[in-house]
Short mmCIF file of C-alpha atoms in Angstrom, two decimals:
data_model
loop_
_atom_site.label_atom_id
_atom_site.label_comp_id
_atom_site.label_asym_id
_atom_site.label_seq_id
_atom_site.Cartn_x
_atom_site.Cartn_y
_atom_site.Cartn_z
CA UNK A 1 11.99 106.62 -50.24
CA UNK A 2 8.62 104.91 -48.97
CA UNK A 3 6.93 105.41 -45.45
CA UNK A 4 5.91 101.86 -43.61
CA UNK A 5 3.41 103.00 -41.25
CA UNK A 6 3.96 100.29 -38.23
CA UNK A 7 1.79 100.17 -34.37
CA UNK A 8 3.28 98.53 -31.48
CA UNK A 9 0.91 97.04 -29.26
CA UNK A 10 1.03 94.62 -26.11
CA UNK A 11 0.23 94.76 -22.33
CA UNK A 12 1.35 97.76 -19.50
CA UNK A 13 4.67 97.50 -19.26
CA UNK A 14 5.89 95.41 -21.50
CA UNK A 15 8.04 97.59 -22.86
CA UNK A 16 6.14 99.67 -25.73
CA UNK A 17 7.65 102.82 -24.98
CA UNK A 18 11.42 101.41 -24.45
CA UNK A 19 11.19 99.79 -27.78
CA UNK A 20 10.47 103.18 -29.32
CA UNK A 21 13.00 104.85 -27.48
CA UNK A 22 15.44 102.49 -28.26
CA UNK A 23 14.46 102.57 -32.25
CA UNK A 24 14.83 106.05 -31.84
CA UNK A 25 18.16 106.20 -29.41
CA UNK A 26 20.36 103.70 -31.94
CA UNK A 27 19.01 104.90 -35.17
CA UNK A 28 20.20 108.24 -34.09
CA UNK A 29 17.07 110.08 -34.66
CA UNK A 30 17.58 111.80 -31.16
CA UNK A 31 18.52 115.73 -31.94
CA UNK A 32 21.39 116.61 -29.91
CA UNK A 33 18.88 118.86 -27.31
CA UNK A 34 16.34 115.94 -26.68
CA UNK A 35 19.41 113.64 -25.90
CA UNK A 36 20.58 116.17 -23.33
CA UNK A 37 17.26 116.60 -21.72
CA UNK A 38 17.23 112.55 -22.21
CA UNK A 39 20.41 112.12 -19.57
CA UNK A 40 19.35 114.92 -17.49
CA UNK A 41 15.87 113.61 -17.05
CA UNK A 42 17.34 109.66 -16.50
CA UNK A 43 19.81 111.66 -13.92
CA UNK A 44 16.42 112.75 -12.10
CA UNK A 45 14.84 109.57 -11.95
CA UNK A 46 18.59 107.82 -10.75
CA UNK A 47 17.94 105.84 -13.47
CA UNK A 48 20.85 103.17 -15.04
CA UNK A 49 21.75 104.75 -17.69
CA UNK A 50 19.29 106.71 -20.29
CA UNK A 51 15.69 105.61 -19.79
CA UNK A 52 14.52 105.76 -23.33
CA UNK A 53 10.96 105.68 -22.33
CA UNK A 54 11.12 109.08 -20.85
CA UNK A 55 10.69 109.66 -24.85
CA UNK A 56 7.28 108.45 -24.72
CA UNK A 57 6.67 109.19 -21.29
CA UNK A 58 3.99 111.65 -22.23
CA UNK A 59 1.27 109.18 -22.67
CA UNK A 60 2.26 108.50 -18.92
CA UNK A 61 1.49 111.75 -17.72
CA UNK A 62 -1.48 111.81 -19.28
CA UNK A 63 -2.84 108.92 -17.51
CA UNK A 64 -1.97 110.57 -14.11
CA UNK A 65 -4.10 113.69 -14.86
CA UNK A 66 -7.11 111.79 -15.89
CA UNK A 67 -6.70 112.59 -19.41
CA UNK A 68 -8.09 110.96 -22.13
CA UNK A 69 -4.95 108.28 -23.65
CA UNK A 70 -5.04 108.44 -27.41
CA UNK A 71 -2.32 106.96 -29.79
CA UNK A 72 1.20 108.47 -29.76
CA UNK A 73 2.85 109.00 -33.08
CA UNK A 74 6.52 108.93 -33.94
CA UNK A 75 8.48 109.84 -36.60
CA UNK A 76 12.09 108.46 -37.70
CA UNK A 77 14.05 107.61 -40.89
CA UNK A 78 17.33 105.34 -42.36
CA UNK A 79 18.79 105.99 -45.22
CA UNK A 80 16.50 102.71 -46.10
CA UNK A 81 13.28 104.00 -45.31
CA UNK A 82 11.12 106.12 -43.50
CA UNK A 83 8.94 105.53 -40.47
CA UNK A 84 5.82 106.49 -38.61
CA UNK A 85 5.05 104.26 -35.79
CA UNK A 86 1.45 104.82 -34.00
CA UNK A 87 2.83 103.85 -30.21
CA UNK A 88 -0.91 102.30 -28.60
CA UNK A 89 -1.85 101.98 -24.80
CA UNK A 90 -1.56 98.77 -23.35
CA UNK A 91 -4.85 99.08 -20.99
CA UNK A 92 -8.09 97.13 -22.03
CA UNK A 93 -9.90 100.14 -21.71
CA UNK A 94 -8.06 101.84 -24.34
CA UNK A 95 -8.47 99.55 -27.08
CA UNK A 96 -10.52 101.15 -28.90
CA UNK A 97 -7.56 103.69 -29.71
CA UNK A 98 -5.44 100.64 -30.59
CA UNK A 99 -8.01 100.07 -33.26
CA UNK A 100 -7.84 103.47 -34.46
CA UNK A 101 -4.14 103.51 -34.56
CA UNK A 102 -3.46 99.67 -36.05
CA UNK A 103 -6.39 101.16 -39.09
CA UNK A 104 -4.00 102.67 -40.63
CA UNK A 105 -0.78 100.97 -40.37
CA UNK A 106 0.76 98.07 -42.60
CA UNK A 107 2.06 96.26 -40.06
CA UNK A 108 1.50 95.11 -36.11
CA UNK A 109 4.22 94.71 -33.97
CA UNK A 110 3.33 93.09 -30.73
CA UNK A 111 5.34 92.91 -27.78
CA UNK A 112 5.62 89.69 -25.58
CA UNK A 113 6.69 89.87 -22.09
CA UNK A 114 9.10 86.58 -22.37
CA UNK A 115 8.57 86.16 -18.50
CA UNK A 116 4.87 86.20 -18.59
CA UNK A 117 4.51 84.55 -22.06
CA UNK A 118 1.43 85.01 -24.05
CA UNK A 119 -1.50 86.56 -22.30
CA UNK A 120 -4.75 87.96 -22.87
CA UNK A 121 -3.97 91.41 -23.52
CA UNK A 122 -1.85 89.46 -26.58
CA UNK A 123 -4.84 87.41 -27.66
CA UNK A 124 -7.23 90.73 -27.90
CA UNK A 125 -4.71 92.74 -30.29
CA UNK A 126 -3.61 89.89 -32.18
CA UNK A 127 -7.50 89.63 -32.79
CA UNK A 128 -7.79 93.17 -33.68
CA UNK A 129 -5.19 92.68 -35.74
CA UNK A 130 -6.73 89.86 -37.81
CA UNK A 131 -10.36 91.85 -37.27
CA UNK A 132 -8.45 94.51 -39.29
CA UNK A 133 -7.45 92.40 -41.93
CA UNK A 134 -3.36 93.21 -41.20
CA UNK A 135 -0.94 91.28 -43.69
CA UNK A 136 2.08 91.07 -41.41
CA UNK A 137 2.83 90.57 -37.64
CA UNK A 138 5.98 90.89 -35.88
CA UNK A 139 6.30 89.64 -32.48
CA UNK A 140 8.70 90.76 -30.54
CA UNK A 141 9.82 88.66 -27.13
CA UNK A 142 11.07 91.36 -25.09
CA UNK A 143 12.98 91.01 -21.88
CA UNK A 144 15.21 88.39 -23.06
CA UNK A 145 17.76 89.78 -20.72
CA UNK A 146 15.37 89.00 -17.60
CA UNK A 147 15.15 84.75 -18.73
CA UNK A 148 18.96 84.45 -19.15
CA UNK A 149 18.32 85.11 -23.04
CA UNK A 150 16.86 81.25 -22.53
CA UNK A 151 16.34 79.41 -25.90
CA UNK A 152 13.70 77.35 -24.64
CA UNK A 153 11.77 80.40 -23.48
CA UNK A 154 11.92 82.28 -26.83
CA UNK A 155 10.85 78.76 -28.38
CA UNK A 156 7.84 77.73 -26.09
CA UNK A 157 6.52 81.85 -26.82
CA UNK A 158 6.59 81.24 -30.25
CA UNK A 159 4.77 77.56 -30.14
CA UNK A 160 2.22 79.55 -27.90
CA UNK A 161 1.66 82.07 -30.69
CA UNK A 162 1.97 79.77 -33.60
CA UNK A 163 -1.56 78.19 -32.33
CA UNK A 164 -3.32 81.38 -32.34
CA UNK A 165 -1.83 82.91 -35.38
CA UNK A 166 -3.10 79.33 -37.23
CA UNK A 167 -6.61 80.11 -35.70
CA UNK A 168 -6.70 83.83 -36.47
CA UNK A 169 -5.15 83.07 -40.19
CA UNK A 170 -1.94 85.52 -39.45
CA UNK A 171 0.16 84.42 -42.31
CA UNK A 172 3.13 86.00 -42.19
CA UNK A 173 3.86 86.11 -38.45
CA UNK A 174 7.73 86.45 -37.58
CA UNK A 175 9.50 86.39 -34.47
CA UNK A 176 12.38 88.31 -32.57
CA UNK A 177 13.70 87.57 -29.33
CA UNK A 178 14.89 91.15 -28.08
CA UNK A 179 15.78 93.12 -25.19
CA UNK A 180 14.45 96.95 -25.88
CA UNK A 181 16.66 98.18 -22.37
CA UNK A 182 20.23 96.26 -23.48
CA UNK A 183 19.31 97.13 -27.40
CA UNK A 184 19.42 93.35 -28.07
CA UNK A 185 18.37 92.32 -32.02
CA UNK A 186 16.89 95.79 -32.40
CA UNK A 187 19.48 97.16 -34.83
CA UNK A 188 22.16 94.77 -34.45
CA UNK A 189 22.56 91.21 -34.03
CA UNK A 190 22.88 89.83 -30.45
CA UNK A 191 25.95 88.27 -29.17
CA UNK A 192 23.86 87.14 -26.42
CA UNK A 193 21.60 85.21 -28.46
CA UNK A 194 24.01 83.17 -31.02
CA UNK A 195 21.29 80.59 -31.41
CA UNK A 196 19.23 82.91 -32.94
CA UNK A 197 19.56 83.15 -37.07
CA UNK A 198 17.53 85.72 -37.95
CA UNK A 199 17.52 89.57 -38.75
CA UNK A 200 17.52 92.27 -36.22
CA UNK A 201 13.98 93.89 -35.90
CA UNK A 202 15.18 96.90 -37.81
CA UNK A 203 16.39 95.54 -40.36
CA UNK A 204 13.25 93.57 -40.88
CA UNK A 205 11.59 96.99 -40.60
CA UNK A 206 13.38 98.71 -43.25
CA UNK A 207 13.22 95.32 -45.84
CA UNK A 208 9.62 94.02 -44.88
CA UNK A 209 7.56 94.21 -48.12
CA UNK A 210 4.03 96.01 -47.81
CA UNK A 211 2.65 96.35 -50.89
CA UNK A 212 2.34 93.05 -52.43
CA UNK A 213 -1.18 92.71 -52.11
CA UNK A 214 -2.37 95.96 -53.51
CA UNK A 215 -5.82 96.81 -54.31
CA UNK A 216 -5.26 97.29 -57.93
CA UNK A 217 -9.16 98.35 -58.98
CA UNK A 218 -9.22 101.84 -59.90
CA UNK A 219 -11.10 103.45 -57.40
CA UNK A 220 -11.51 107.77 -56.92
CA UNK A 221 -13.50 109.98 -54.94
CA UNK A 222 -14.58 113.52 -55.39
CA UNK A 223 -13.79 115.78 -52.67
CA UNK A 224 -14.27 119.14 -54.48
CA UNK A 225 -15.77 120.20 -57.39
CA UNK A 226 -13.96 123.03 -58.96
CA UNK A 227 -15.42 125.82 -61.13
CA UNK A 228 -13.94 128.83 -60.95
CA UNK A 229 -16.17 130.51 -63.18
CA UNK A 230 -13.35 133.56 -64.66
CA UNK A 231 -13.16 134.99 -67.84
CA UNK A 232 -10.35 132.95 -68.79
CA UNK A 233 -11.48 129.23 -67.59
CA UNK A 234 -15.14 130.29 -67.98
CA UNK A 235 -15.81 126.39 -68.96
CA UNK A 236 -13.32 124.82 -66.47
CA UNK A 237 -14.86 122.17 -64.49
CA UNK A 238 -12.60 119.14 -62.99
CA UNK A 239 -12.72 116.75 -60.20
CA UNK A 240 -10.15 116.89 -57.49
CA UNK A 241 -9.42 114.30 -54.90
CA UNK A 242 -6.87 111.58 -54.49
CA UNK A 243 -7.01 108.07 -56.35
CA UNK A 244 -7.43 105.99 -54.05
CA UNK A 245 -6.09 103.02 -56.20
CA UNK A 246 -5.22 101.79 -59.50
CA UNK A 247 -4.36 103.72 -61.59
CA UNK A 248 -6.25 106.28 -64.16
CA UNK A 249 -5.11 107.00 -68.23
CA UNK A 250 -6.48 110.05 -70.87
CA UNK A 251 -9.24 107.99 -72.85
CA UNK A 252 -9.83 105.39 -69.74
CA UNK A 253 -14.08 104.64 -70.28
CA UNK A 254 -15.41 105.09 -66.66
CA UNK A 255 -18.89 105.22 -64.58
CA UNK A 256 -19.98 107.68 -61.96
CA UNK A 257 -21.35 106.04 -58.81
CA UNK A 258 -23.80 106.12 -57.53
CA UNK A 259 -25.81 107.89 -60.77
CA UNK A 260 -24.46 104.67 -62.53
CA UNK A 261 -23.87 106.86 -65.57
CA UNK A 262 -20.90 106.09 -67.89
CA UNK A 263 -18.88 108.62 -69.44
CA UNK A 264 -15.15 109.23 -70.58
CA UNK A 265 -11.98 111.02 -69.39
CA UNK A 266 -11.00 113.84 -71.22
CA UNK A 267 -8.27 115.33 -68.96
CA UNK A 268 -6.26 114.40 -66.10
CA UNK A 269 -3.92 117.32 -64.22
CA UNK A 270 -1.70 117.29 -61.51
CA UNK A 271 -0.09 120.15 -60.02
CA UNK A 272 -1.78 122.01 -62.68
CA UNK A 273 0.35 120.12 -65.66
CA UNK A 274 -1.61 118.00 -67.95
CA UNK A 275 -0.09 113.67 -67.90
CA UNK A 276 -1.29 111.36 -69.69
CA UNK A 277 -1.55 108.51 -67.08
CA UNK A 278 -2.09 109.06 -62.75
CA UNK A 279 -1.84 106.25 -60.14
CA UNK A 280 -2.54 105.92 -56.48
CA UNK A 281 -1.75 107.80 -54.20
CA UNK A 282 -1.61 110.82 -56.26
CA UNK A 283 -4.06 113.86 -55.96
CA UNK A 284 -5.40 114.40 -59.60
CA UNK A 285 -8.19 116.92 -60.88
CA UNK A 286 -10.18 114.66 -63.72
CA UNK A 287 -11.82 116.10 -66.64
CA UNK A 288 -14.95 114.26 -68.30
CA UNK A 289 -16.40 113.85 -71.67
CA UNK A 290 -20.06 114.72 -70.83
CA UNK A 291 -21.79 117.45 -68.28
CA UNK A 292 -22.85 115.39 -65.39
CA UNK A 293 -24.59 116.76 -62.47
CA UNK A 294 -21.48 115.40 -59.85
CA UNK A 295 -21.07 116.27 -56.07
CA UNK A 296 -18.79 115.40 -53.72
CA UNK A 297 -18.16 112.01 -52.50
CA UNK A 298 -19.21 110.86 -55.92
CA UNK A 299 -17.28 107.99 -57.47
CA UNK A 300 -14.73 107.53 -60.86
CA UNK A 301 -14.54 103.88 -61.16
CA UNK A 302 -13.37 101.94 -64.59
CA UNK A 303 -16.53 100.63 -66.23
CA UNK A 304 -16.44 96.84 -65.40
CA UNK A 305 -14.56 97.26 -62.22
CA UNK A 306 -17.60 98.36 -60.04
CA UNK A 307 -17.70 98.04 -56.33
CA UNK A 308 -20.39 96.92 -54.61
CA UNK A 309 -23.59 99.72 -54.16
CA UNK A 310 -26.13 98.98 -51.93
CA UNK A 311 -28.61 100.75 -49.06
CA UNK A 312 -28.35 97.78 -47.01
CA UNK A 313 -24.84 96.80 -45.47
CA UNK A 314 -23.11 94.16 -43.47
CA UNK A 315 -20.46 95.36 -41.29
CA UNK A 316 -18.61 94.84 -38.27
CA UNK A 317 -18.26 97.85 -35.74
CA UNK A 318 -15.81 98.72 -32.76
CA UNK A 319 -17.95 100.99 -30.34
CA UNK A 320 -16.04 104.07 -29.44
CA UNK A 321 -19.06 105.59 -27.24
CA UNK A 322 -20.53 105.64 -23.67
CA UNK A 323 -23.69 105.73 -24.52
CA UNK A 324 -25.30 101.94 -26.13
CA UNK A 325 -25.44 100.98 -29.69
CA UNK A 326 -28.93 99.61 -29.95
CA UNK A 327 -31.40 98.50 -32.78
CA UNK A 328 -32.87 101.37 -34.54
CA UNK A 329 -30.27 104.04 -33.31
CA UNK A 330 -29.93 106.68 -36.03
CA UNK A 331 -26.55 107.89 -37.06
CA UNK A 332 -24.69 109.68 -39.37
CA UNK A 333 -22.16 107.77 -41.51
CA UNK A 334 -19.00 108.87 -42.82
CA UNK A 335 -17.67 107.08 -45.59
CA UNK A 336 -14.48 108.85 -46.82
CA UNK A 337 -15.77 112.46 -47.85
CA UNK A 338 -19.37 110.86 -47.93
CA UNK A 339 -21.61 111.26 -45.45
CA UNK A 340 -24.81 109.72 -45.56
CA UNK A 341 -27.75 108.88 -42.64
CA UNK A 342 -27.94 105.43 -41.51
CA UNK A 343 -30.59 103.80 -39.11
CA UNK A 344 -29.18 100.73 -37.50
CA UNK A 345 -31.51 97.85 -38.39
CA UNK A 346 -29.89 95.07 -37.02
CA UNK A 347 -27.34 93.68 -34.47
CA UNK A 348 -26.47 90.32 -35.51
CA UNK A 349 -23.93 89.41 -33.26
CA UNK A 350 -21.03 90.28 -30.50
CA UNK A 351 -17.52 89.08 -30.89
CA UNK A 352 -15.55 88.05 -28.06
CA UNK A 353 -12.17 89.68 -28.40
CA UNK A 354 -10.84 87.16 -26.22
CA UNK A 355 -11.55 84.09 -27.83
CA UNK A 356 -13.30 85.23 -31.30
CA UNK A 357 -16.45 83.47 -30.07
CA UNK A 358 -19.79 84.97 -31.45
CA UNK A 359 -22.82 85.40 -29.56
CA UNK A 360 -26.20 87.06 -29.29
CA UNK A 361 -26.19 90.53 -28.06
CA UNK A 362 -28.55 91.04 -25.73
CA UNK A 363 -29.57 94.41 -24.47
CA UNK A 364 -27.28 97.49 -25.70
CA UNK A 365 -23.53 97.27 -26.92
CA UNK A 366 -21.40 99.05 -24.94
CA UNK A 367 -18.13 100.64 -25.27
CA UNK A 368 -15.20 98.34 -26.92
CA UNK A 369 -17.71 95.75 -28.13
CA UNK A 370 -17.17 94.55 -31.33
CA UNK A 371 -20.10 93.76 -33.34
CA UNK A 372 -21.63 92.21 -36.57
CA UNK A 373 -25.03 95.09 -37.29
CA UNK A 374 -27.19 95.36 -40.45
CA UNK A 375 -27.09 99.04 -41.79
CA UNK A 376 -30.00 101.01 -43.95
CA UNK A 377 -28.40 104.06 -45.38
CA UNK A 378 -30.31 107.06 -47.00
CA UNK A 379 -29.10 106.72 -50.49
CA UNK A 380 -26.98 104.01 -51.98
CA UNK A 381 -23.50 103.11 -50.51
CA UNK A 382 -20.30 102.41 -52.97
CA UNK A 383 -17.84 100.30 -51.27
CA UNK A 384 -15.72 97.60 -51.52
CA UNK A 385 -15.20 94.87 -48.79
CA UNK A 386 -12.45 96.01 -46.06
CA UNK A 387 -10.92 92.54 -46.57
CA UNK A 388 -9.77 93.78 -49.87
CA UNK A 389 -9.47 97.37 -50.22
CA UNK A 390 -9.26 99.04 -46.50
CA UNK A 391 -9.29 102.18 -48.05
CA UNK A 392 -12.85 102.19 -49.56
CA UNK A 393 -14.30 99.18 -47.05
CA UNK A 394 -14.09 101.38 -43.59
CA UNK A 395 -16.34 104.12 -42.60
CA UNK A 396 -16.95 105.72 -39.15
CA UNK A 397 -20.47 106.13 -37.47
CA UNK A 398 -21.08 110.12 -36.11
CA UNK A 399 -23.72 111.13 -33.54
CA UNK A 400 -26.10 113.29 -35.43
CA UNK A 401 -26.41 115.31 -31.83
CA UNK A 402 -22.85 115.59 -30.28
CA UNK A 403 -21.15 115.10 -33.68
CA UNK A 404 -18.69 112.69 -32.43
CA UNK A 405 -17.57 109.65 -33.31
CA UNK A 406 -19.08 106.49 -32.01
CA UNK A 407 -18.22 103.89 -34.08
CA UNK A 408 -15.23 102.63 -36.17
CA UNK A 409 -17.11 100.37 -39.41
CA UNK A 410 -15.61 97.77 -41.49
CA UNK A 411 -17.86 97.22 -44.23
CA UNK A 412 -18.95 93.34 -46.05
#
């Protein structure tokens, strides 16, 4: 059974955490103990009926004490497939965890109010969402019950979003009318809606394709050399880490990045057992033909398949710090288990998350700003472009001093 890892996003109160709730509630992934405390809680709050965002309600209390509002995850399954959805705040000043959250996801689902219609808040993450190079968006009109479950609403919505999906280039873009409260077209068609045709969001959730556009270059990283240097596997050495794609066979001719050196595999275990043949996701240990001086964060890649290697990059940054991103700031720069120094040499331009406008950055970027910068790393990056492999295009900026992160980077 395969995981589709999905984020909601939209603006306060549109009904994020109800949607949830409700995909929770009427997929029965509710244990019998967190239903009780469910009703009792609703009882508290003289609620009508269960208030199924009391299950994400924690976010909420957060807020209150001042805490710092990161990205919720949840966890449910059908007997179609499994689910993890990343639930992201709906305040502009937390959009930086929307980023972080919608990174790692395979699809977007963004909720419409359908009494306040497409709004800015809508505009910024379906920007994010093309800024992160997302395949598929599902827009869901939400508080269907509140128009009358109008046609014409539902329909002038989803002329509003056709424009901007045609500007960002969203693709596949499809559309739900819903009600998360009644449990309208969420797992089961709506009887108050017969003039819509389509699937219930579930069931779009549990059939959506996601993998059609895999990134099918071999591509693997070293996280950990091992040698354990006993009597028995005195001349052991192997390669452990996870391929990241493509897949790997006995015999396959390969070069190490960055050394550029080309050598062969002898080898390839998995759980200790020796297979002829490994794929992505797996977690391999590789053997090699010749003794190489490798470390980690070193690259396997099929000899004439090579990423790009360079000490100058392009890339595109979300700013997760207080303090400025300025020209000639010195960070550290995380690149899967690869960290390398990088001096910023360049800011090239700001990006308007409202209307995708570019512009010339004067003075320091500040927190949320998305921005096109010019990096000079330390030794030679290996990367491929986040448009086409996520996995190997995205790398996080660190502050050498406080050691957290400041910056979320999509490499070019």
């Amino acid at each position: 059974m395969d995981i589709l890892r999905f984020i909601t996003a939209g603006s306060v109160d549109d009904g994020k955490s109800t949607l949830i709730g409700r995909l929770l509630y009427d997929s029965k992934s509710i244990l019998a103990d967190q239903l009780e405390a469910l009703e009792k809680q609703s009882r508290n709050k003289n609620a009508d009926g269960i208030d199924l965002a009391i299950l994400t309600d924690g976010l909420r209390a957060e807020r209150e004490q001042g805490i710092t509002i990161d990205v919720a995850y949840r966890y449910f399954s059908t007997p179609k497939r499994k689910f993890i959805i990343a639930d992201a705040p709906g305040h502009v000043q937390y959009t930086r965890n929307m980023i972080t959250g919608a990174s790692n996801s395979d699809l977007i689902v963004i909720l419409v109010d359908a009494r306040n219609g497409v709004i800015e808040q809508t505009r910024r993450h379906s920007i994010i969402a093309s800024l992160l190079n997302m395949k598929k968006v599902a827009v869901a009109i939400n508080k269907m019950d509140l128009v009358g479950y109008s046609e014409d609403a539902y329909n002038q919505i989803k002329k509003d979003y056709q424009e901007i999906a045609e500007r960002l280039g969203l693709k596949d873009v499809t559309y739900f009318p819903i009600s998360a409260f009644a449990g309208d077209n969420i797992v089961n068609p709506s009887e108050n809606m017969p003039w819509y045709s389509g699937q219930p969001l579930l069931d779009y959730l549990e059939t959506v394709e996601i993998n059609e556009d895999h990134f099918e270059q071999p591509r693997f990283q070293v996280q950990y050399v091992i040698r354990p240097q006993t009597e028995e596997l005195h001349d052991y050495r192997g390669y452990a880490g996870p391929i990241i794609s493509g897949t790997y066979q006995k015999g396959d001719r390969i070069t190490i990045l960055p050394q550029n050196i080309e050598t062969t595999i002898t080898k390839i275990e998995i759980a200790g057992k020796e297979v002829e043949e490994a794929f992505a996701p797996q977690p391999v240990v590789l053997h090699i033909e010749d003794d190489i001086d490798i470390s980690r964060g070193d690259f396997f890649v099929r000899t004439g398949k090579l990423p790009k290697e360079d000490r100058n990059v392009e890339a595109l940054v979300c700013w997760l710090d207080k303090k400025e991103l300025n020209e000639g700031n010195k960070y550290l720069l995380q690149h899967r288990s690869r960290i390398l120094k990088a001096i910023v040499k360049e800011i090239e331009y700001k990006i308007d998350v409202n209307t995708l406008e570019k512009s010339f950055a004067e003075g320091g970027i500040k927190l949320n700003e998305i921005v096109k910068i010019r990096l000079k790393t330390s030794s030679p990056l290996v990367f491929d472009d986040f448009k086409d492999c996520a996995a190997t295009g995205s790398a996080i900026l660190i502050d050498e001093t406080s050691n957290a992160t400041v910056g979320a980077v999509m490499l070019q």
